[in-house]
Coordinates of N, CA and C in Angstrom, one line a residue:
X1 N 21.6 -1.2 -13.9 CA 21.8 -2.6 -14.2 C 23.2 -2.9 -13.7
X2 N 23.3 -4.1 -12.8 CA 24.4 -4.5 -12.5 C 25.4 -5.1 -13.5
X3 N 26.7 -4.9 -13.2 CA 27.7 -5.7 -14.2 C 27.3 -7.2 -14.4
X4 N 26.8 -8.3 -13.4 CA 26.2 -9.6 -13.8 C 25.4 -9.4 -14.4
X5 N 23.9 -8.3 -14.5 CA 23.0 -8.5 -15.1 C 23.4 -7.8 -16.6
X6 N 24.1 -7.0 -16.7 CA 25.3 -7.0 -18.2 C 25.3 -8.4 -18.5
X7 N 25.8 -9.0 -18.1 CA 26.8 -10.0 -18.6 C 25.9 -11.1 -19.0
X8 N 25.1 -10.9 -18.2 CA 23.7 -12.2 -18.3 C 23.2 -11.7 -19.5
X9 N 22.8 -11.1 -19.7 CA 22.2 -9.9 -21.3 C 22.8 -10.5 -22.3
X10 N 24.5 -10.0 -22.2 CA 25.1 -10.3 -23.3 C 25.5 -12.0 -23.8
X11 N 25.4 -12.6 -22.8 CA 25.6 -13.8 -22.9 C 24.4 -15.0 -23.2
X12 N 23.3 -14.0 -22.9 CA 21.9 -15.0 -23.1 C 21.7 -14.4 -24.9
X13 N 22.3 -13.2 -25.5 CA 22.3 -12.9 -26.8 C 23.8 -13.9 -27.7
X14 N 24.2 -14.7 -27.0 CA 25.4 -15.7 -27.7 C 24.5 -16.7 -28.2
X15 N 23.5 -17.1 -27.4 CA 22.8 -18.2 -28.4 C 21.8 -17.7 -28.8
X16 N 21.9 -17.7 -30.4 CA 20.3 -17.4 -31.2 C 19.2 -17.6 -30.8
X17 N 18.3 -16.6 -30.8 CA 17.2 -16.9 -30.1 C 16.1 -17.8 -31.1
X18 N 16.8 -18.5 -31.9 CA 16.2 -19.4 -32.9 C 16.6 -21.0 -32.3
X19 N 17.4 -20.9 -31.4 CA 18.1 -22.3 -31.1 C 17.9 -22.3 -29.7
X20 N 17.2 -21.3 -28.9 CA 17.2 -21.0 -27.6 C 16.1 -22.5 -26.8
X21 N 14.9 -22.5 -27.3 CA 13.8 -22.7 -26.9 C 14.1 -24.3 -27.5
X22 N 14.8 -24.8 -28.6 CA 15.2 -26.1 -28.8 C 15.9 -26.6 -27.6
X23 N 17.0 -25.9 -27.7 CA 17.9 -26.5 -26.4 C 17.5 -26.2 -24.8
X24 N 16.5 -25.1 -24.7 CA 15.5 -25.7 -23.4 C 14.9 -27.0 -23.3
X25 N 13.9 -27.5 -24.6 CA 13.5 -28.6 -24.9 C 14.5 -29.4 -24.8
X26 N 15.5 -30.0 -25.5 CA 16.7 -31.0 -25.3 C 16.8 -31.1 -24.1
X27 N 16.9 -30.1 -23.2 CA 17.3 -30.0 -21.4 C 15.9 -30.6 -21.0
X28 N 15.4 -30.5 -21.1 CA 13.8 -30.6 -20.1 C 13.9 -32.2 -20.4
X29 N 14.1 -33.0 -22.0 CA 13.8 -34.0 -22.6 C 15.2 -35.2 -21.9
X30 N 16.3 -34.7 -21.9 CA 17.3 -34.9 -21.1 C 17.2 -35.3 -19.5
X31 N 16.4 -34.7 -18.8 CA 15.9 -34.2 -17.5 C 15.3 -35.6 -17.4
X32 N 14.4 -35.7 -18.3 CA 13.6 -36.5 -18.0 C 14.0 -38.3 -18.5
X33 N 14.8 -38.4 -19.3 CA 15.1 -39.4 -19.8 C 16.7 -40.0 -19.1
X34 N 17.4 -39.1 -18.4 CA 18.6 -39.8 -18.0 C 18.7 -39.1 -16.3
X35 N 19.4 -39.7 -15.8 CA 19.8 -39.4 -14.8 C 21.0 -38.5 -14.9
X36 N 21.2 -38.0 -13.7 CA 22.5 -36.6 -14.0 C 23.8 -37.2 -14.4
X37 N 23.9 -38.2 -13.9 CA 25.2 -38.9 -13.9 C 25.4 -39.0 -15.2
X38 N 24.2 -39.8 -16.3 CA 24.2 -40.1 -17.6 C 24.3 -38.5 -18.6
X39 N 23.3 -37.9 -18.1 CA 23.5 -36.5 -18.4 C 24.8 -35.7 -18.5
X40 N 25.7 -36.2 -17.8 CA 26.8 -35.5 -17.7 C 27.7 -36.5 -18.6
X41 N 28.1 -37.5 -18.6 CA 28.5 -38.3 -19.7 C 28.2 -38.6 -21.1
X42 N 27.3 -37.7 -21.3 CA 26.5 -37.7 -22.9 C 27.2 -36.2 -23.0
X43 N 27.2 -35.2 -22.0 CA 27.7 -34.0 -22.3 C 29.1 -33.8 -22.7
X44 N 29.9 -34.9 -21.8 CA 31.3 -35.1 -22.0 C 31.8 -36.0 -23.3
X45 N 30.5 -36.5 -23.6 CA 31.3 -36.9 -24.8 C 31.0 -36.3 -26.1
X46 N 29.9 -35.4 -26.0 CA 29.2 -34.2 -26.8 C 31.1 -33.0 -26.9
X47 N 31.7 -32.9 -25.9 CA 32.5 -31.9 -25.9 C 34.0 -32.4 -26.8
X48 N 33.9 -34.0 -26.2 CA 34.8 -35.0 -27.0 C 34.9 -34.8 -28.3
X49 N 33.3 -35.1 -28.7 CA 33.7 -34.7 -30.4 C 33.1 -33.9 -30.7
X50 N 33.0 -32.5 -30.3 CA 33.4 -31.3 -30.4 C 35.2 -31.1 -30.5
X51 N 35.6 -31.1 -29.5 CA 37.2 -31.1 -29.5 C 37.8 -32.1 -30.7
X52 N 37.2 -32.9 -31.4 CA 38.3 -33.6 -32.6 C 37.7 -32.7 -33.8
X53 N 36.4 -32.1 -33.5 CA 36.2 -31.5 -34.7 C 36.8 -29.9 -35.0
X54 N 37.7 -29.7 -33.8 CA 38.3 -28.4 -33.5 C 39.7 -28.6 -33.0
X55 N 40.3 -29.5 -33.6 CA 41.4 -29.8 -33.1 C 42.1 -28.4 -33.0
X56 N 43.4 -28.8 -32.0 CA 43.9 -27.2 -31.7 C 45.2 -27.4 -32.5
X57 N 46.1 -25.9 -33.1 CA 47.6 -26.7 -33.3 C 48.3 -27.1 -32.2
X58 N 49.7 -27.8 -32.8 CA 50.4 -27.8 -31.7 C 50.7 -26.7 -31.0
X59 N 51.1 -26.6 -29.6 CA 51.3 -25.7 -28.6 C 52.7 -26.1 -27.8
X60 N 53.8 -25.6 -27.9 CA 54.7 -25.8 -27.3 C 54.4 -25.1 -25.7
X61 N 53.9 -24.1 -25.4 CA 53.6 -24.2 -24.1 C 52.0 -23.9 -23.5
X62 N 52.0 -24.0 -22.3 CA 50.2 -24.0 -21.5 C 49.7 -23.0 -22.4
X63 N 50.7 -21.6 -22.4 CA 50.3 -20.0 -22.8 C 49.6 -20.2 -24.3
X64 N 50.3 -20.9 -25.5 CA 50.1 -21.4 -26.5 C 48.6 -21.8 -26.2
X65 N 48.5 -23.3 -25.8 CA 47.5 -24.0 -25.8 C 46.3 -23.2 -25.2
X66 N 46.2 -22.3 -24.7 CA 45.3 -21.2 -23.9 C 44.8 -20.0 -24.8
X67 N 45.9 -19.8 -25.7 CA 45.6 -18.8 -27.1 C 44.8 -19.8 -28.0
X68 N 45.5 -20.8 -28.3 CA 44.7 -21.6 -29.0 C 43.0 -21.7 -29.1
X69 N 43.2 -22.3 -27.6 CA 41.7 -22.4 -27.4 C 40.8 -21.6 -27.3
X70 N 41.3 -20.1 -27.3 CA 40.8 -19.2 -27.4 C 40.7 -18.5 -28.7
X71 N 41.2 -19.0 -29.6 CA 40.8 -18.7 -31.3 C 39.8 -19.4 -31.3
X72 N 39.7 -20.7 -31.0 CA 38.2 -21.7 -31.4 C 37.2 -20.9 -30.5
X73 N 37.1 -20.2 -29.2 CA 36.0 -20.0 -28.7 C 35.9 -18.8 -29.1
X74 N 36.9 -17.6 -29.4 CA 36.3 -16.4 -29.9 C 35.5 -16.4 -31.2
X75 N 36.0 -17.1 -32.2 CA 35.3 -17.4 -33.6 C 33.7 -17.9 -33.5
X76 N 33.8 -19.0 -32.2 CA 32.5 -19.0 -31.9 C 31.5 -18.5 -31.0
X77 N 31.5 -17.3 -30.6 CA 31.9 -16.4 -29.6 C 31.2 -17.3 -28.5
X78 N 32.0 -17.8 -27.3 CA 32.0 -18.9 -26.4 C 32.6 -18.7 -25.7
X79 N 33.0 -17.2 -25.1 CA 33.6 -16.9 -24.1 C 35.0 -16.8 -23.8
X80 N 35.8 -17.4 -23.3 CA 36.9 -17.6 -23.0 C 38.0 -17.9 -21.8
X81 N 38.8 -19.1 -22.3 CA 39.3 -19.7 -20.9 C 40.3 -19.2 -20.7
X82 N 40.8 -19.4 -19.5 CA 42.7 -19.1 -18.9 C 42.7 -20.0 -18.0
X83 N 44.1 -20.9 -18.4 CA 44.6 -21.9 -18.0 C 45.2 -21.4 -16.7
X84 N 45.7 -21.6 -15.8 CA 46.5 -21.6 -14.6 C 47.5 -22.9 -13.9
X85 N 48.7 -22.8 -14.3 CA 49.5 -23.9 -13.6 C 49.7 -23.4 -12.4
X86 N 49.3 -24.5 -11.4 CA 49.7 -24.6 -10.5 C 50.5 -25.7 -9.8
X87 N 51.5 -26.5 -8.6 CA 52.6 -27.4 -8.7 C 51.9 -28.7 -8.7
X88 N 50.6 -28.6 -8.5 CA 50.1 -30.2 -8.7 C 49.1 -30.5 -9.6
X89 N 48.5 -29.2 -10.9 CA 47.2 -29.3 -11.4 C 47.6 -28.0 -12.1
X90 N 46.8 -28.6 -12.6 CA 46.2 -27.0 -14.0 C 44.6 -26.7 -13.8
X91 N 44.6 -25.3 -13.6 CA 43.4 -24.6 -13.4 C 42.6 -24.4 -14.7
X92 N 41.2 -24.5 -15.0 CA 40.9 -24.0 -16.3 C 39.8 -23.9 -15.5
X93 N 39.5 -22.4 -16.5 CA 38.3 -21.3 -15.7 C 37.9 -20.8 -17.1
X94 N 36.7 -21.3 -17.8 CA 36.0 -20.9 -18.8 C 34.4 -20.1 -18.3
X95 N 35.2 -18.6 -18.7 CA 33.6 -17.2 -18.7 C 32.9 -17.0 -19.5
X96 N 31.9 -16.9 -19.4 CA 31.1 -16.3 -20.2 C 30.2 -17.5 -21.3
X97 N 30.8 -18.7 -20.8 CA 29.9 -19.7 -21.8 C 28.3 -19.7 -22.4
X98 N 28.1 -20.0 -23.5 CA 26.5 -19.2 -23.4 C 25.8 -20.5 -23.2
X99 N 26.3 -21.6 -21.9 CA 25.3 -23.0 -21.4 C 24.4 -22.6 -20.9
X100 N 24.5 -22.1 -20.0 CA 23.9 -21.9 -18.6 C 22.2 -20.5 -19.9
X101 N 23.1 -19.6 -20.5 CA 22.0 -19.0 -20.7 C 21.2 -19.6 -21.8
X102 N 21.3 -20.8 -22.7 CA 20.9 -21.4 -23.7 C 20.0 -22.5 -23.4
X103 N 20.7 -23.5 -22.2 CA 20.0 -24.3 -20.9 C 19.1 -23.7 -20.5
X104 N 19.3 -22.8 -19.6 CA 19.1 -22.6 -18.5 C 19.5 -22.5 -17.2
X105 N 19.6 -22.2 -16.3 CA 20.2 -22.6 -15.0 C 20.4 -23.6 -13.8
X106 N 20.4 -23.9 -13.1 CA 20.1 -24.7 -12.5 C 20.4 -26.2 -13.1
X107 N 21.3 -26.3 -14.1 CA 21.6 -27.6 -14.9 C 22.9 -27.8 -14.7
X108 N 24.1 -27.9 -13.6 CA 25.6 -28.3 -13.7 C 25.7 -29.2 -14.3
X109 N 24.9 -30.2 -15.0 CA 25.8 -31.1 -15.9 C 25.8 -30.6 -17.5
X110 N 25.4 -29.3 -17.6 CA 25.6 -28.8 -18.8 C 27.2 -28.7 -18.9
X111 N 27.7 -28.5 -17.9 CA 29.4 -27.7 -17.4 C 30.2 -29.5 -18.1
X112 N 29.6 -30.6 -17.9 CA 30.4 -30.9 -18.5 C 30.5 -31.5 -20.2
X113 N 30.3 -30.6 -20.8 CA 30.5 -30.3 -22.2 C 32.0 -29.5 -22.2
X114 N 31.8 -28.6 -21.3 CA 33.3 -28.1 -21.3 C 34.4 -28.9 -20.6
X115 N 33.7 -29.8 -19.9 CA 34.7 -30.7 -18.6 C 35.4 -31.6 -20.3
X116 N 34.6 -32.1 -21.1 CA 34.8 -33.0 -22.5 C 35.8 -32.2 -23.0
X117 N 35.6 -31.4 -23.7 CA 36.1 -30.5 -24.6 C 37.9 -30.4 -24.0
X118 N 37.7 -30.1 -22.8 CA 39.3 -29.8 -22.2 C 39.9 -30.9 -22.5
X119 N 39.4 -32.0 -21.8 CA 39.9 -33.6 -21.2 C 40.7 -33.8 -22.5
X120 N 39.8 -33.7 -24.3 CA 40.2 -34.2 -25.2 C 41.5 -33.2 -25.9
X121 N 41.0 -31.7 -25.7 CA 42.1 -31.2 -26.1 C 43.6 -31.2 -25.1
X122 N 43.5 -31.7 -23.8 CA 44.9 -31.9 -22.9 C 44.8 -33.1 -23.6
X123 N 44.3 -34.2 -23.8 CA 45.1 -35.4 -24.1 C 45.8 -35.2 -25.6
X124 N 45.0 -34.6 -26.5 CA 45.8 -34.6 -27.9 C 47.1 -33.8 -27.8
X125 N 47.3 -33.3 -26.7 CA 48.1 -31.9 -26.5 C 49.5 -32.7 -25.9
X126 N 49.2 -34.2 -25.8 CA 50.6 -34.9 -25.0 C 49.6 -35.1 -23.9
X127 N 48.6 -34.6 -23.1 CA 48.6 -34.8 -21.8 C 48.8 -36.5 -21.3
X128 N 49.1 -36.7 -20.1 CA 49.6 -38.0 -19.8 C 48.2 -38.5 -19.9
X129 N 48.3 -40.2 -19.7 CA 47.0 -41.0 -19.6 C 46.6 -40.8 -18.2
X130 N 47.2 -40.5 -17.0 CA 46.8 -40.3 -16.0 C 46.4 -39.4 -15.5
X131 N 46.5 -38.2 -16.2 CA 45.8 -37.1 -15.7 C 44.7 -36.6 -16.5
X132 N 43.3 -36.1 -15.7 CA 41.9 -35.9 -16.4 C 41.5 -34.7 -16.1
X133 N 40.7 -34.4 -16.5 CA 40.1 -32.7 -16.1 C 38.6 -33.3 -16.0
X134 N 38.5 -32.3 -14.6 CA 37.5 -32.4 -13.7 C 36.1 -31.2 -13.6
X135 N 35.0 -31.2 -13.5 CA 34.8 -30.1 -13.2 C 34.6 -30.1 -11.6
X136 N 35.0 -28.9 -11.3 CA 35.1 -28.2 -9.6 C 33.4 -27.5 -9.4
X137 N 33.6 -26.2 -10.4 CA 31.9 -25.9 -10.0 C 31.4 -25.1 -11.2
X138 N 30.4 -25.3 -11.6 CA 29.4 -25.3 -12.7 C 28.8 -23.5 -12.8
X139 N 29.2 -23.0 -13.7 CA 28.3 -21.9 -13.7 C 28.5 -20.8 -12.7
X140 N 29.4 -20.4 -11.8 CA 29.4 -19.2 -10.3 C 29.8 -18.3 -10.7
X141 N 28.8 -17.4 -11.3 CA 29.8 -15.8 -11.4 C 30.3 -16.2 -13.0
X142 N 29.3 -17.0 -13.9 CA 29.4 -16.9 -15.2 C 30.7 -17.4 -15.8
X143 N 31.1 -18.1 -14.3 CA 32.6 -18.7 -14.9 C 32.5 -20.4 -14.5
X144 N 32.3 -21.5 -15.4 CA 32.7 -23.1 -15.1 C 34.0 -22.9 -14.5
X145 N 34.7 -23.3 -13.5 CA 36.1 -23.8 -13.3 C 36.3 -25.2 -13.3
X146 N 37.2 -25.7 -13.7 CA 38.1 -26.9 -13.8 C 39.6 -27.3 -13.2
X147 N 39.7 -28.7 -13.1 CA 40.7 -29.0 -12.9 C 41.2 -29.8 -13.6
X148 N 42.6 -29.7 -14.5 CA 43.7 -30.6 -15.0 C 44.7 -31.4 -14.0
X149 N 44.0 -32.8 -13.4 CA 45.4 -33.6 -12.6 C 44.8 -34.5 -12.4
X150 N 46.0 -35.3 -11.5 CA 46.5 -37.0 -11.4 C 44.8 -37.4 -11.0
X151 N 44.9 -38.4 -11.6 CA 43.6 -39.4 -11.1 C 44.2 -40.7 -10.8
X152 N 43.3 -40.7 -10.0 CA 43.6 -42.6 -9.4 C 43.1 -43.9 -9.6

């Protein structure tokens, strides 16, 4: 067994297999009732309030706010992100999410539930009104990546 097919195992065992076959259904019923674009804006705002109902503490730095968010996801065992500053953006790379295995595959607008979730915890966190977090690419190697920066 390969390390992905590990990982796929262990992470298709994060959602109960009592809630598995519901949230197939929700995806399929979703599928069929909205367009992606809509799909992805119901998910970002699904992560929205998620994020007020998990508010984080304050965090004096990125490192903080990365621990943080990583007590809310280990408690719910949901993987885990690491932030990366870089000089024009902040990197956010969340592994191991259990969407993709609870969905299904082939669904990128599952990814933005996590794209929600950030946006709301950078803005409570001080983040400016001008900068938003994006998602880059959905699901590759069991890891969502994101980006924190300037929008226009």
């Amino acid at each position: 067994m390969s390390p992905a097919d590990l990982l796929d195992h262990y992470r298709s065992r994060c959602c109960s297999p009592q809630w598995q076959g519901f949230v197939r259904a929700l995806c399929e019923e979703l599928e069929q009732g909205l367009d992606e674009a809509d799909r992805a804006r119901l998910m970002a705002r699904l992560g929205g309030r998620f994020a007020a109902a998990h508010p984080l503490p304050e965090a004096a730095t990125l490192q903080a706010l990365q621990d943080a968010a990583n007590a809310v996801w280990s408690a719910l065992d949901w993987g885990r992100v690491e932030f990366e500053e870089q000089p024009d953006c902040v990197l956010v790379r969340h592994c191991a999410s259990p969407l993709a295995a609870a969905g299904g595959t082939g669904r990128p607008w599952l990814a933005a539930y996590l794209e929600g979730v950030y946006r709301a915890w950078f803005h409570a966190a001080g983040g400016a009104p001008v900068l938003d977090v994006v998602c880059t690419q959905a699901d590759a190697g069991h890891v969502d990546s994101y980006v924190l920066c300037r929008v226009t």
